[in-house]
XYZ file of C-alpha atoms in Angstrom:
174
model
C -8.110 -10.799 22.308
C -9.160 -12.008 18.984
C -11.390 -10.192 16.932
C -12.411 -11.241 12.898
C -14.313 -9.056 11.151
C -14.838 -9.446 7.687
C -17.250 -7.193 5.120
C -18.098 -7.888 1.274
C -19.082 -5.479 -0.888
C -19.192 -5.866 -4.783
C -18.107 -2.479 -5.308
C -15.339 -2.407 -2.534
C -13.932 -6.304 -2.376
C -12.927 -7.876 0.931
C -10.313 -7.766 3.564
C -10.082 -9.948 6.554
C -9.328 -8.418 9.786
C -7.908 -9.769 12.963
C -5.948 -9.123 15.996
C -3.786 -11.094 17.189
C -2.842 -11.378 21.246
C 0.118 -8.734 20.604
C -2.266 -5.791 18.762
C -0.814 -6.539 15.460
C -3.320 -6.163 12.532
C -3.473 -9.016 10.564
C -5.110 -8.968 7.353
C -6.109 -10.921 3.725
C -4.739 -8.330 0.873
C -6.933 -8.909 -2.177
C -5.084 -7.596 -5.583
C -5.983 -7.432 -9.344
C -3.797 -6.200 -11.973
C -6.198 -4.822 -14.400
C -4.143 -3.781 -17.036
C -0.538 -1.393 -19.222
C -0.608 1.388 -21.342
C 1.606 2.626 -24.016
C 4.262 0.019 -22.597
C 7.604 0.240 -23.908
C 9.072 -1.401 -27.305
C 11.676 -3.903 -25.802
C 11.743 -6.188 -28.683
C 13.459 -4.465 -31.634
C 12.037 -6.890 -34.269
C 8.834 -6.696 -33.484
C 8.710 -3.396 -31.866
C 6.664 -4.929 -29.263
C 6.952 -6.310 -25.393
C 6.064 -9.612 -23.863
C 4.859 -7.774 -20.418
C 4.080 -9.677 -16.955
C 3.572 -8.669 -13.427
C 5.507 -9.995 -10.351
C 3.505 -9.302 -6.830
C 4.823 -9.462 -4.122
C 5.009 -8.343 -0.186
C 7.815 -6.966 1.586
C 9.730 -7.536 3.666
C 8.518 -11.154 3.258
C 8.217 -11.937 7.197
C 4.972 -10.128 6.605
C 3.192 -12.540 4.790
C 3.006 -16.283 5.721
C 3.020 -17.004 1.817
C 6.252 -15.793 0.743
C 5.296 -16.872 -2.444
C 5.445 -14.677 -5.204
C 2.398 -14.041 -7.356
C 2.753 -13.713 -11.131
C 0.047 -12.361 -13.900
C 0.228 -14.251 -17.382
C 2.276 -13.194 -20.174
C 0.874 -11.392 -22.729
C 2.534 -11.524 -25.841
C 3.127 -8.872 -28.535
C 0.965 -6.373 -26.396
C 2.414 -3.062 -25.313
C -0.997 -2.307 -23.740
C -2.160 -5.864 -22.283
C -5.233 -6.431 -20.347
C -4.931 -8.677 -17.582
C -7.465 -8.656 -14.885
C -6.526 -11.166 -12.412
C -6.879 -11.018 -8.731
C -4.088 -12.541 -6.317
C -4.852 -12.997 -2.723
C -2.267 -12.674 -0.007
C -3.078 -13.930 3.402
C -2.358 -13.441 6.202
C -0.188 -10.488 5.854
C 0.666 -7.836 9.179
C -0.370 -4.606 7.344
C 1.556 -2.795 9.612
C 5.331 -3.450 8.095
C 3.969 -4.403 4.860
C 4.536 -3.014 1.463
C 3.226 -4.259 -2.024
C 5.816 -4.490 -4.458
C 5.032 -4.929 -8.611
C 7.671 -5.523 -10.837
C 6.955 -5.184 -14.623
C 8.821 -7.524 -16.230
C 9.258 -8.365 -20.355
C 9.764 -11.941 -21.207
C 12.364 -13.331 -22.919
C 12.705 -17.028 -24.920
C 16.543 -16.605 -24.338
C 18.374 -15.381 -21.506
C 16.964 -13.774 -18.910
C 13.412 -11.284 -18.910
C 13.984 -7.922 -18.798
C 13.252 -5.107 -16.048
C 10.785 -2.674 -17.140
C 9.704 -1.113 -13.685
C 8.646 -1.325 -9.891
C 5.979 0.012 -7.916
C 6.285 0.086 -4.267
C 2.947 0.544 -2.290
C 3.451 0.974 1.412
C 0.312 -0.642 3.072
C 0.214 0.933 6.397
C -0.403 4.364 4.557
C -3.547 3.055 2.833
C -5.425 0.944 6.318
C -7.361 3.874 7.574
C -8.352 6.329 4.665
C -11.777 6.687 3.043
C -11.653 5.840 -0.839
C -8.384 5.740 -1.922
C -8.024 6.713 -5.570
C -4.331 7.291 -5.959
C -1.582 6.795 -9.170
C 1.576 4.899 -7.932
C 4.828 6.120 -10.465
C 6.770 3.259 -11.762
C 10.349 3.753 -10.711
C 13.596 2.183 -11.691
C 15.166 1.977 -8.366
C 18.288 0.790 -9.496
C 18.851 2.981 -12.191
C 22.238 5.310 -12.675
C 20.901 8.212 -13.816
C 19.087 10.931 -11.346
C 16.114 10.372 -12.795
C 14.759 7.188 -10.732
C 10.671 7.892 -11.784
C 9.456 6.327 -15.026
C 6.727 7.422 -16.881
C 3.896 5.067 -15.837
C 1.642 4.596 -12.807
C -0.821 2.342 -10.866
C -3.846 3.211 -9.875
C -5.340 1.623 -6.045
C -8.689 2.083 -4.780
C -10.410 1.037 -1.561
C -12.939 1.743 1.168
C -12.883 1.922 4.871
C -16.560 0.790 6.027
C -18.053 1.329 9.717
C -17.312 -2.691 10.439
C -13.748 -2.903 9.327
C -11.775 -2.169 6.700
C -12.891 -3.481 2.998
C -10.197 -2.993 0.635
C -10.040 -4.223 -2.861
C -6.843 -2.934 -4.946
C -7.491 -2.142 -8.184
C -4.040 -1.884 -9.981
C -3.543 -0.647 -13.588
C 0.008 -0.071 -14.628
C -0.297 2.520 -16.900
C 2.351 4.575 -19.505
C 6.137 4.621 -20.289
């Protein structure tokens, strides 16, 4: 059985979807970082950040491009605006989950760890508009408190064809 169904809309993006023989649902994941908020000060002589965004999937066996994706550094911005799309493909939505590390660059040494975002996929495939804020979380942290104060928004669309997704992620606060 092998089924491809794919739908465009300008207000929803695309995702491909197929079947494979074995009923898995294989799909294209279509992501853009938009933008940060109120970022933390993680330079103490400038009182500013040098922020980035690693994407990625997880557990990588999901994705046939293990590859990471990366957005562009902004420099000096505590609130950058990014807006760049990644595409991952093809990915079994099934086991996978979006990961987004916020990182801060660094000229010397290595950059610094200033949250995660974990967004498991299979959750989102069969819901109508999905409007939802992600928390940033520090899952390695000490303390109790493993939620930061920021959040990404996701939005997408199931449609009668398929299932058009287009992520809209905006890493907001700290």
């Amino acid at each position: 059985l092998h089924t491809n169904v794919r739908k465009n809309h300008s207000h929803c993006g695309k995702r491909e979807v197929n079947i494979d023989q074995e009923g898995k649902s294989i799909a294209s994941l279509e992501v853009e970082v938009m933008m940060a908020k109120d970022l933390p000060k993680m330079d103490w002589y400038s009182g500013k950040c040098d922020p980035y965004v690693i994407l990625s999937l997880s557990p990588p066996a999901a994705c046939m491009d293990t590859s990471d994706k990366r957005t562009k550094v902004k420099p000096r911005e505590r609130s950058p605006v990014w807006n760049q799309s990644f595409i991952f493909k093809p990915i079994e939505f099934k086991k996978a989950d979006l990961v987004l590390n916020v990182m801060d660059a660094e000229n010397f040494g290595n950059d610094d760890f200033m949250g995660k975002i974990v967004i498991p996929l299979p959750t989102m495939a069969n819901q109508q508009w999905i409007e939802k804020w992600y928390p940033l979380t520090d899952p390695e942290k000490k303390t109790e408190a493993k939620q930061l104060s920021g959040s990404v928004l996701a939005r997408g669309q199931r449609n009668e064809e398929g299932i058009g997704f287009r992520r809209r992620l905006a890493v907001r606060g700290f």
